[in-house]
Amino acid sequence: MKKVYLAMSADIIHHGHINVINEARKLGDVTIGILTDEVIATYKRFPVIEFEQRKQIVENIKGVNRVIPQDTLDYVPNLLKLKPDYVVHGDDWKTGIQKEVREKVIETLKQWNGELVEVAYTEGVSVRMLDQALHEIGTTPEVRIKRLRRLLEVKPVARFMEAHNGLTGLIVEKLTISRGDRIKQFDGMWVSSLCDSTAKGKPDIELVDSSSRLATLNDILEVTTKPIIMDGDTGGHEEHFAYFVRSLERLGVSAVIIEDKIGLKKNSLFGTDIKQEQDSIENFSAKITRGKQSQVTEDFMIIARIESLILKAGLEDALKRAHAYIEAGADGIMIHSKEQEPDEIFRFCREFRSVNKDIPLIVVPTTYSGARESELAEAGANLVIYANHLLRSAYPAMLETARCILENERAYESEKGCMPIKDIITLIPGGC
Ligand code: SPV
Ligand code: MG
């Protein structure tokens, strides 16, 4: 019996896949390589169905003899193990992002006179179309809330961007770019207190109350499906925090981050230029524990944000607090810094990781924006938040347009900086 190999994500299966499997069956004993969650999440988008379930589905397709994981986009490692006589694939990978993968398959098969068999692409169906349809169906709070934990399990480093209304939520939800063999996108949204307050024309001092914060959140939830992390400021009173956690959980928010400050909260990026007070380890730990006790699901995460570096209390204090907060029940740690260089963040991440291998570690490279995601990940961070960049870029653009109209006493000169009317009225589908 000849050996046949084919690989797929099998996240969304359609008759095109069945057609390829049927052709493979005619050639011999069929082994299917299923891309692991890690590969799909890194190169394409977050998988809808988990690996074990996808494996089970494919094992039960007629003509499939066995299913194995393929843990790289590259077929070569599995080909070297299996030495198949044939590799079967649709003929739609000759150009585009899979071209290189295809060439490596052909080269490798030559080593044992194996052959690549390409099956005519099934017209009229594409995973991209089905993906789009899935997105339009939307999500539920139960599904969305779990996505952050799954994401942290499968991605070496997740990338979150701030959203402060429905429109910015849509940007974070939908923007994708192709680079080589991978598709890049943001993994989820950060609902920043700074951006939410500033967009409402208010200072970032916990003045925007929780009802108003939840209203912003709701606008974002309505038009997106990706996981959301809420900036919970200090969490307020322990008693209030317990209620807030449940409100967030009910809405399908995956996590809240609370910071260990007390008194009138000011934005961390002021650092020691203004008076800011750090909470005691005991108080803050009690707040975390209270929040954990109040949550209903296993999925929701409470993440403790440490302000020791911001307040110049030192690395040792930051590490001591991290361990205490985890002991109190925190599901993750966010470490903040307002230095221009990432050195103290790298030091914290490395020291923390030398003791704790598993707890998610979040960083916010606003002032040390030169640090690359890969460097932060290498030091031990699991999630990077771009905390304010959509608002910070929108405001100067709006101000310039307003200034230009005022200057010229007409709008003509400002047009070059504005999107065409046709584009804005059709930006959100369903308007006509
Ligand atoms: C926010 O985005 O509101 C934050 C992060 O809390 S920072 O502004 O850097 O404090
Ligand atoms: Mg904030």
GROMACS .gro file of C-alpha atoms and ligand atoms in nm:
model
  443
    1MET     CA    1   0.000   0.000   0.000
    2LYS     CA    2   0.138   0.342  -0.096
    3LYS     CA    3   0.161   0.610   0.173
    4VAL     CA    4  -0.029   0.936   0.117
    5TYR     CA    5   0.002   1.253   0.326
    6LEU     CA    6  -0.204   1.566   0.331
    7ALA     CA    7  -0.226   1.851   0.580
    8MET     CA    8  -0.508   2.084   0.676
    9SER     CA    9  -0.637   2.308   0.955
   10ALA     CA   10  -0.979   2.137   0.946
   11ASP     CA   11  -1.118   2.426   1.147
   12ILE     CA   12  -1.393   2.481   0.894
   13ILE     CA   13  -1.446   2.175   0.675
   14HIS     CA   14  -1.625   2.197   0.339
   15HIS     CA   15  -1.679   1.976   0.034
   16GLY     CA   16  -1.351   2.100  -0.120
   17HIS     CA   17  -1.163   1.923   0.161
   18ILE     CA   18  -1.367   1.605   0.112
   19ASN     CA   19  -1.284   1.616  -0.257
   20VAL     CA   20  -0.909   1.629  -0.180
   21ILE     CA   21  -0.940   1.342   0.071
   22ASN     CA   22  -1.130   1.133  -0.186
   23GLU     CA   23  -0.852   1.184  -0.439
   24ALA     CA   24  -0.594   1.092  -0.174
   25ARG     CA   25  -0.779   0.765  -0.094
   26LYS     CA   26  -0.744   0.653  -0.454
   27LEU     CA   27  -0.365   0.667  -0.415
   28GLY     CA   28  -0.322   0.464  -0.097
   29ASP     CA   29  -0.321   0.471   0.284
   30VAL     CA   30  -0.410   0.825   0.398
   31THR     CA   31  -0.242   1.011   0.687
   32ILE     CA   32  -0.368   1.359   0.760
   33GLY     CA   33  -0.158   1.618   0.940
   34ILE     CA   34  -0.379   1.854   1.137
   35LEU     CA   35  -0.225   2.195   1.208
   36THR     CA   36  -0.197   2.251   1.582
   37ASP     CA   37  -0.373   2.540   1.757
   38GLU     CA   38  -0.034   2.710   1.798
   39VAL     CA   39   0.033   2.708   1.423
   40ILE     CA   40  -0.313   2.831   1.325
   41ALA     CA   41  -0.313   3.105   1.589
   42THR     CA   42   0.035   3.222   1.490
   43TYR     CA   43  -0.003   3.214   1.113
   44LYS     CA   44  -0.371   3.257   1.033
   45ARG     CA   45  -0.628   3.345   1.297
   46PHE     CA   46  -0.752   3.202   1.621
   47PRO     CA   47  -0.896   2.851   1.556
   48VAL     CA   48  -1.269   2.820   1.611
   49ILE     CA   49  -1.239   2.452   1.710
   50GLU     CA   50  -0.968   2.312   1.940
   51PHE     CA   51  -0.707   2.065   1.810
   52GLU     CA   52  -0.844   1.755   1.986
   53GLN     CA   53  -1.191   1.818   1.848
   54ARG     CA   54  -1.061   1.887   1.497
   55LYS     CA   55  -0.860   1.565   1.519
   56GLN     CA   56  -1.168   1.371   1.618
   57ILE     CA   57  -1.372   1.513   1.332
   58VAL     CA   58  -1.110   1.426   1.071
   59GLU     CA   59  -1.047   1.076   1.215
   60ASN     CA   60  -1.412   1.006   1.143
   61ILE     CA   61  -1.404   1.106   0.778
   62LYS     CA   62  -1.433   0.807   0.543
   63GLY     CA   63  -1.100   0.708   0.393
   64VAL     CA   64  -0.879   0.867   0.659
   65ASN     CA   65  -0.648   0.603   0.809
   66ARG     CA   66  -0.474   0.816   1.070
   67VAL     CA   67  -0.440   1.171   1.196
   68ILE     CA   68  -0.122   1.325   1.333
   69PRO     CA   69  -0.040   1.678   1.450
   70GLN     CA   70   0.155   1.907   1.218
   71ASP     CA   71   0.317   2.163   1.445
   72THR     CA   72   0.474   2.385   1.182
   73LEU     CA   73   0.330   2.539   0.865
   74ASP     CA   74   0.621   2.370   0.696
   75TYR     CA   75   0.543   2.009   0.593
   76VAL     CA   76   0.907   1.898   0.602
   77PRO     CA   77   0.935   1.765   0.962
   78ASN     CA   78   0.631   1.537   0.912
   79LEU     CA   79   0.744   1.435   0.563
   80LEU     CA   80   1.085   1.327   0.695
   81LYS     CA   81   0.916   1.114   0.962
   82LEU     CA   82   0.661   0.958   0.727
   83LYS     CA   83   0.840   0.945   0.390
   84PRO     CA   84   0.510   0.933   0.198
   85ASP     CA   85   0.490   0.825  -0.167
   86TYR     CA   86   0.242   1.105  -0.232
   87VAL     CA   87   0.150   1.442  -0.089
   88VAL     CA   88  -0.191   1.564  -0.200
   89HIS     CA   89  -0.301   1.929  -0.200
   90GLY     CA   90  -0.547   2.156  -0.383
   91ASP     CA   91  -0.385   2.335  -0.677
   92ASP     CA   92  -0.453   2.677  -0.522
   93TRP     CA   93  -0.118   2.705  -0.342
   94LYS     CA   94   0.106   2.766  -0.644
   95THR     CA   95   0.099   3.139  -0.578
   96GLY     CA   96   0.050   3.345  -0.264
   97ILE     CA   97   0.162   3.278   0.089
   98GLN     CA   98   0.187   2.899   0.053
   99LYS     CA   99   0.411   2.905  -0.257
  100GLU     CA  100   0.728   2.855  -0.054
  101VAL     CA  101   0.578   2.574   0.154
  102ARG     CA  102   0.485   2.396  -0.171
  103GLU     CA  103   0.837   2.428  -0.313
  104LYS     CA  104   0.986   2.275   0.000
  105VAL     CA  105   0.743   1.983  -0.025
  106ILE     CA  106   0.853   1.913  -0.384
  107GLU     CA  107   1.223   1.936  -0.289
  108THR     CA  108   1.183   1.704   0.010
  109LEU     CA  109   0.980   1.441  -0.177
  110LYS     CA  110   1.261   1.413  -0.434
  111GLN     CA  111   1.478   1.246  -0.165
  112TRP     CA  112   1.274   0.922  -0.194
  113ASN     CA  113   1.110   0.975  -0.536
  114GLY     CA  114   0.783   1.086  -0.380
  115GLU     CA  115   0.533   1.287  -0.580
  116LEU     CA  116   0.313   1.591  -0.524
  117VAL     CA  117  -0.040   1.539  -0.658
  118GLU     CA  118  -0.245   1.854  -0.698
  119VAL     CA  119  -0.621   1.834  -0.710
  120ALA     CA  120  -0.827   2.097  -0.897
  121TYR     CA  121  -0.942   2.364  -0.652
  122THR     CA  122  -1.315   2.343  -0.575
  123GLU     CA  123  -1.463   2.667  -0.705
  124GLY     CA  124  -1.729   2.863  -0.520
  125VAL     CA  125  -1.621   2.787  -0.165
  126SER     CA  126  -1.344   2.933   0.043
  127VAL     CA  127  -1.253   2.923   0.408
  128ARG     CA  128  -1.223   3.302   0.394
  129MET     CA  129  -1.591   3.331   0.290
  130LEU     CA  130  -1.702   3.088   0.561
  131ASP     CA  131  -1.487   3.274   0.809
  132GLN     CA  132  -1.658   3.599   0.720
  133ALA     CA  133  -2.000   3.435   0.761
  134LEU     CA  134  -1.897   3.304   1.103
  135HIS     CA  135  -1.790   3.652   1.204
  136GLU     CA  136  -2.127   3.792   1.100
  137ILE     CA  137  -2.306   3.542   1.323
  138GLY     CA  138  -2.108   3.696   1.610
  139THR     CA  139  -2.027   3.535   1.943
  140THR     CA  140  -2.177   3.476   2.287
  141PRO     CA  141  -2.043   3.585   2.627
  142GLU     CA  142  -1.965   3.220   2.713
  143VAL     CA  143  -1.753   3.170   2.403
  144ARG     CA  144  -1.579   3.506   2.419
  145ILE     CA  145  -1.485   3.493   2.786
  146LYS     CA  146  -1.287   3.167   2.736
  147ARG     CA  147  -1.089   3.300   2.444
  148LEU     CA  148  -0.823   3.479   2.646
  149ARG     CA  149  -0.723   3.169   2.841
  150ARG     CA  150  -0.711   2.967   2.518
  151LEU     CA  151  -0.513   3.238   2.346
  152LEU     CA  152  -0.255   3.244   2.626
  153GLU     CA  153  -0.222   2.867   2.599
  154VAL     CA  154  -0.159   2.860   2.227
  155LYS     CA  155   0.026   3.181   2.138
  156PRO     CA  156   0.380   3.254   2.250
  157VAL     CA  157   0.284   3.621   2.279
  158ALA     CA  158  -0.057   3.781   2.229
  159ARG     CA  159  -0.104   4.133   2.097
  160PHE     CA  160  -0.383   4.360   2.228
  161MET     CA  161  -0.478   4.707   2.107
  162GLU     CA  162  -0.688   4.970   2.284
  163ALA     CA  163  -1.046   5.027   2.175
  164HIS     CA  164  -1.260   5.306   2.317
  165ASN     CA  165  -1.575   5.281   2.105
  166GLY     CA  166  -1.740   5.061   1.842
  167LEU     CA  167  -1.536   5.202   1.555
  168THR     CA  168  -1.196   5.145   1.717
  169GLY     CA  169  -1.323   4.801   1.822
  170LEU     CA  170  -1.389   4.725   1.456
  171ILE     CA  171  -1.037   4.829   1.358
  172VAL     CA  172  -0.887   4.594   1.615
  173GLU     CA  173  -1.129   4.318   1.518
  174LYS     CA  174  -1.081   4.330   1.144
  175LEU     CA  175  -0.738   4.460   1.049
  176THR     CA  176  -0.517   4.190   0.899
  177ILE     CA  177  -0.196   4.217   0.703
  178SER     CA  178  -0.007   3.944   0.517
  179ARG     CA  179   0.366   3.914   0.572
  180GLY     CA  180   0.536   3.625   0.399
  181ASP     CA  181   0.367   3.306   0.508
  182ARG     CA  182   0.178   3.460   0.798
  183ILE     CA  183  -0.125   3.675   0.851
  184LYS     CA  184  -0.083   3.933   1.126
  185GLN     CA  185  -0.364   4.071   1.336
  186PHE     CA  186  -0.447   4.190   1.686
  187ASP     CA  187  -0.564   3.919   1.923
  188GLY     CA  188  -0.797   4.127   2.135
  189MET     CA  189  -0.891   4.463   2.284
  190TRP     CA  190  -0.784   4.665   2.586
  191VAL     CA  191  -1.050   4.904   2.715
  192SER     CA  192  -0.821   5.167   2.861
  193SER     CA  193  -0.933   5.403   3.137
  194LEU     CA  194  -0.713   5.675   2.986
  195CYS     CA  195  -0.869   5.647   2.641
  196ASP     CA  196  -1.225   5.597   2.764
  197SER     CA  197  -1.196   5.901   2.994
  198THR     CA  198  -1.017   6.119   2.737
  199ALA     CA  199  -1.272   6.034   2.465
  200LYS     CA  200  -1.538   6.158   2.707
  201GLY     CA  201  -1.339   6.475   2.775
  202LYS     CA  202  -1.262   6.376   3.132
  203PRO     CA  203  -0.938   6.318   3.328
  204ASP     CA  204  -0.817   5.963   3.398
  205ILE     CA  205  -0.893   5.973   3.773
  206GLU     CA  206  -1.173   5.716   3.808
  207LEU     CA  207  -1.419   6.000   3.742
  208VAL     CA  208  -1.592   5.809   3.462
  209ASP     CA  209  -1.810   5.579   3.670
  210SER     CA  210  -1.858   5.209   3.617
  211SER     CA  211  -2.198   5.250   3.443
  212SER     CA  212  -2.037   5.475   3.187
  213ARG     CA  213  -1.737   5.241   3.144
  214LEU     CA  214  -1.976   4.950   3.092
  215ALA     CA  215  -2.167   5.150   2.830
  216THR     CA  216  -1.844   5.199   2.632
  217LEU     CA  217  -1.770   4.832   2.672
  218ASN     CA  218  -2.113   4.741   2.544
  219ASP     CA  219  -2.062   4.944   2.225
  220ILE     CA  220  -1.743   4.747   2.161
  221LEU     CA  221  -1.897   4.410   2.251
  222GLU     CA  222  -2.184   4.463   2.009
  223VAL     CA  223  -1.964   4.478   1.699
  224THR     CA  224  -1.668   4.252   1.783
  225THR     CA  225  -1.589   3.890   1.873
  226LYS     CA  226  -1.227   3.902   1.999
  227PRO     CA  227  -1.143   3.877   2.370
  228ILE     CA  228  -1.152   4.193   2.581
  229ILE     CA  229  -0.940   4.299   2.877
  230MET     CA  230  -1.093   4.574   3.088
  231ASP     CA  231  -0.879   4.834   3.259
  232GLY     CA  232  -1.040   4.828   3.606
  233ASP     CA  233  -0.829   5.115   3.750
  234THR     CA  234  -0.782   5.043   4.123
  235GLY     CA  235  -1.093   4.825   4.136
  236GLY     CA  236  -1.239   5.075   4.386
  237HIS     CA  237  -1.373   4.947   4.716
  238GLU     CA  238  -1.343   4.573   4.767
  239GLU     CA  239  -1.722   4.551   4.794
  240HIS     CA  240  -1.776   4.742   4.469
  241PHE     CA  241  -1.511   4.540   4.289
  242ALA     CA  242  -1.700   4.217   4.363
  243TYR     CA  243  -2.003   4.355   4.176
  244PHE     CA  244  -1.792   4.491   3.891
  245VAL     CA  245  -1.634   4.150   3.835
  246ARG     CA  246  -1.976   3.993   3.792
  247SER     CA  247  -2.092   4.263   3.553
  248LEU     CA  248  -1.787   4.207   3.336
  249GLU     CA  249  -1.825   3.831   3.350
  250ARG     CA  250  -2.191   3.851   3.249
  251LEU     CA  251  -2.095   4.055   2.944
  252GLY     CA  252  -1.828   3.810   2.827
  253VAL     CA  253  -1.522   4.021   2.914
  254SER     CA  254  -1.227   3.784   2.962
  255ALA     CA  255  -1.025   3.971   3.224
  256VAL     CA  256  -0.999   4.279   3.439
  257ILE     CA  257  -0.668   4.435   3.536
  258ILE     CA  258  -0.658   4.630   3.863
  259GLU     CA  259  -0.364   4.837   3.979
  260ASP     CA  260  -0.222   4.848   4.330
  261LYS     CA  261  -0.281   5.217   4.398
  262ILE     CA  262  -0.499   5.381   4.660
  263GLY     CA  263  -0.656   5.724   4.705
  264LEU     CA  264  -0.730   5.949   4.407
  265LYS     CA  265  -0.589   5.750   4.117
  266LYS     CA  266  -0.384   5.940   3.860
  267ASN     CA  267  -0.250   5.806   3.533
  268SER     CA  268   0.065   5.598   3.583
  269LEU     CA  269   0.255   5.779   3.310
  270PHE     CA  270   0.283   6.085   3.539
  271GLY     CA  271   0.512   5.863   3.746
  272THR     CA  272   0.653   6.044   4.050
  273ASP     CA  273   0.584   6.391   3.901
  274ILE     CA  274   0.262   6.397   4.100
  275LYS     CA  275   0.150   6.239   4.427
  276GLN     CA  276   0.038   5.880   4.383
  277GLU     CA  277   0.012   5.623   4.659
  278GLN     CA  278   0.066   5.251   4.631
  279ASP     CA  279  -0.173   5.022   4.820
  280SER     CA  280  -0.040   4.787   5.088
  281ILE     CA  281   0.019   4.427   4.986
  282GLU     CA  282  -0.241   4.315   5.244
  283ASN     CA  283  -0.518   4.548   5.122
  284PHE     CA  284  -0.463   4.480   4.757
  285SER     CA  285  -0.435   4.105   4.810
  286ALA     CA  286  -0.769   4.113   4.996
  287LYS     CA  287  -0.927   4.292   4.698
  288ILE     CA  288  -0.798   4.027   4.459
  289THR     CA  289  -0.924   3.747   4.681
  290ARG     CA  290  -1.264   3.912   4.713
  291GLY     CA  291  -1.288   3.949   4.334
  292LYS     CA  292  -1.193   3.584   4.279
  293GLN     CA  293  -1.452   3.470   4.531
  294SER     CA  294  -1.723   3.671   4.360
  295GLN     CA  295  -1.678   3.538   4.008
  296VAL     CA  296  -1.920   3.279   3.879
  297THR     CA  297  -1.724   3.111   3.600
  298GLU     CA  298  -1.383   2.943   3.598
  299ASP     CA  299  -1.293   3.140   3.287
  300PHE     CA  300  -1.277   3.502   3.403
  301MET     CA  301  -0.932   3.631   3.495
  302ILE     CA  302  -0.831   3.890   3.753
  303ILE     CA  303  -0.491   4.032   3.673
  304ALA     CA  304  -0.288   4.229   3.927
  305ARG     CA  305  -0.104   4.534   3.802
  306ILE     CA  306   0.207   4.633   3.990
  307GLU     CA  307   0.302   4.999   4.012
  308SER     CA  308   0.632   4.962   4.199
  309LEU     CA  309   0.849   5.056   3.901
  310ILE     CA  310   0.626   5.354   3.816
  311LEU     CA  311   0.652   5.478   4.177
  312LYS     CA  312   1.026   5.403   4.203
  313ALA     CA  313   0.977   5.144   4.476
  314GLY     CA  314   1.223   4.911   4.303
  315LEU     CA  315   1.244   4.571   4.140
  316GLU     CA  316   1.253   4.376   4.467
  317ASP     CA  317   0.927   4.535   4.580
  318ALA     CA  318   0.768   4.458   4.241
  319LEU     CA  319   0.872   4.092   4.260
  320LYS     CA  320   0.760   4.058   4.621
  321ARG     CA  321   0.420   4.198   4.529
  322ALA     CA  322   0.387   3.974   4.222
  323HIS     CA  323   0.430   3.662   4.432
  324ALA     CA  324   0.194   3.790   4.704
  325TYR     CA  325  -0.078   3.877   4.453
  326ILE     CA  326  -0.054   3.536   4.289
  327GLU     CA  327  -0.081   3.381   4.634
  328ALA     CA  328  -0.398   3.590   4.685
  329GLY     CA  329  -0.548   3.440   4.367
  330ALA     CA  330  -0.441   3.667   4.079
  331ASP     CA  331  -0.457   3.487   3.744
  332GLY     CA  332  -0.187   3.703   3.590
  333ILE     CA  333   0.050   3.993   3.649
  334MET     CA  334   0.083   4.319   3.462
  335ILE     CA  335   0.407   4.504   3.520
  336HIS     CA  336   0.417   4.870   3.422
  337SER     CA  337   0.704   5.110   3.364
  338LYS     CA  338   0.739   5.462   3.226
  339GLU     CA  339   1.106   5.442   3.141
  340GLN     CA  340   1.215   5.515   2.785
  341GLU     CA  341   1.427   5.201   2.784
  342PRO     CA  342   1.286   4.854   2.853
  343ASP     CA  343   1.575   4.739   3.078
  344GLU     CA  344   1.381   4.734   3.406
  345ILE     CA  345   1.091   4.554   3.236
  346PHE     CA  346   1.325   4.292   3.093
  347ARG     CA  347   1.484   4.247   3.436
  348PHE     CA  348   1.145   4.205   3.604
  349CYS     CA  349   1.023   3.959   3.339
  350ARG     CA  350   1.339   3.745   3.361
  351GLU     CA  351   1.347   3.739   3.741
  352PHE     CA  352   0.976   3.668   3.763
  353ARG     CA  353   0.999   3.388   3.505
  354SER     CA  354   1.292   3.228   3.683
  355VAL     CA  355   1.053   3.159   3.974
  356ASN     CA  356   0.717   3.137   3.802
  357LYS     CA  357   0.701   2.963   3.465
  358ASP     CA  358   0.328   2.964   3.402
  359ILE     CA  359   0.143   3.271   3.524
  360PRO     CA  360   0.058   3.509   3.236
  361LEU     CA  361   0.272   3.821   3.233
  362ILE     CA  362   0.150   4.138   3.063
  363VAL     CA  363   0.352   4.440   2.955
  364VAL     CA  364   0.255   4.782   2.818
  365PRO     CA  365   0.531   4.924   2.599
  366THR     CA  366   0.406   5.284   2.575
  367THR     CA  367   0.718   5.478   2.677
  368TYR     CA  368   0.965   5.201   2.585
  369SER     CA  369   0.803   5.164   2.242
  370GLY     CA  370   1.132   5.057   2.083
  371ALA     CA  371   1.104   4.714   2.247
  372ARG     CA  372   0.989   4.452   2.000
  373GLU     CA  373   0.721   4.198   2.080
  374SER     CA  374   0.972   3.918   2.018
  375GLU     CA  375   1.220   4.067   2.271
  376LEU     CA  376   0.948   4.109   2.534
  377ALA     CA  377   0.833   3.752   2.471
  378GLU     CA  378   1.189   3.625   2.496
  379ALA     CA  379   1.217   3.789   2.840
  380GLY     CA  380   0.900   3.608   2.949
  381ALA     CA  381   0.602   3.831   2.862
  382ASN     CA  382   0.290   3.660   2.724
  383LEU     CA  383   0.080   3.956   2.625
  384VAL     CA  384   0.163   4.301   2.493
  385ILE     CA  385  -0.088   4.586   2.522
  386TYR     CA  386  -0.076   4.890   2.292
  387ALA     CA  387  -0.268   5.098   2.544
  388ASN     CA  388  -0.354   5.429   2.379
  389HIS     CA  389  -0.234   5.441   2.020
  390LEU     CA  390  -0.562   5.472   1.829
  391LEU     CA  391  -0.676   5.769   2.036
  392ARG     CA  392  -0.333   5.932   2.032
  393SER     CA  393  -0.323   5.913   1.654
  394ALA     CA  394  -0.685   6.022   1.599
  395TYR     CA  395  -0.669   6.336   1.812
  396PRO     CA  396  -0.392   6.519   1.619
  397ALA     CA  397  -0.568   6.434   1.290
  398MET     CA  398  -0.900   6.576   1.413
  399LEU     CA  399  -0.735   6.884   1.558
  400GLU     CA  400  -0.554   6.953   1.230
  401THR     CA  401  -0.878   6.929   1.029
  402ALA     CA  402  -1.059   7.166   1.267
  403ARG     CA  403  -0.764   7.409   1.254
  404CYS     CA  404  -0.753   7.397   0.874
  405ILE     CA  405  -1.126   7.479   0.839
  406LEU     CA  406  -1.096   7.763   1.087
  407GLU     CA  407  -0.797   7.903   0.903
  408ASN     CA  408  -0.954   7.888   0.555
  409GLU     CA  409  -1.314   7.961   0.647
  410ARG     CA  410  -1.416   7.668   0.427
  411ALA     CA  411  -1.360   7.290   0.425
  412TYR     CA  412  -1.199   7.253   0.081
  413GLU     CA  413  -0.838   7.261   0.206
  414SER     CA  414  -0.911   7.001   0.473
  415GLU     CA  415  -1.044   6.744   0.224
  416LYS     CA  416  -0.704   6.591   0.152
  417GLY     CA  417  -0.680   6.480   0.513
  418CYS     CA  418  -1.035   6.339   0.519
  419MET     CA  419  -1.166   6.010   0.383
  420PRO     CA  420  -1.402   6.042   0.085
  421ILE     CA  421  -1.773   6.075   0.166
  422LYS     CA  422  -1.850   5.758  -0.033
  423ASP     CA  423  -1.608   5.565   0.189
  424ILE     CA  424  -1.745   5.690   0.521
  425ILE     CA  425  -2.109   5.619   0.431
  426THR     CA  426  -2.023   5.265   0.325
  427LEU     CA  427  -1.762   5.195   0.595
  428ILE     CA  428  -2.013   5.015   0.813
  429PRO     CA  429  -2.213   4.767   0.604
  430GLY     CA  430  -2.592   4.763   0.625
  431GLY     CA  431  -2.646   5.137   0.583
  432CYS     CA  432  -2.807   5.126   0.241
  433SPV     C1  433  -0.466   5.295   3.047
  433SPV     O1  434  -0.453   5.271   2.927
  433SPV     O2  435  -0.561   5.358   3.094
  433SPV     C2  436  -0.366   5.245   3.143
  433SPV     C3  437  -0.229   5.226   3.099
  433SPV     O3  438  -0.400   5.226   3.257
  433SPV     S1  439  -0.143   5.374   3.133
  433SPV     O4  440  -0.215   5.484   3.070
  433SPV     O5  441  -0.009   5.360   3.081
  433SPV     O6  442  -0.141   5.389   3.279
  434MG      MG  443  -0.585   5.310   3.310
   0.00000   0.00000   0.00000
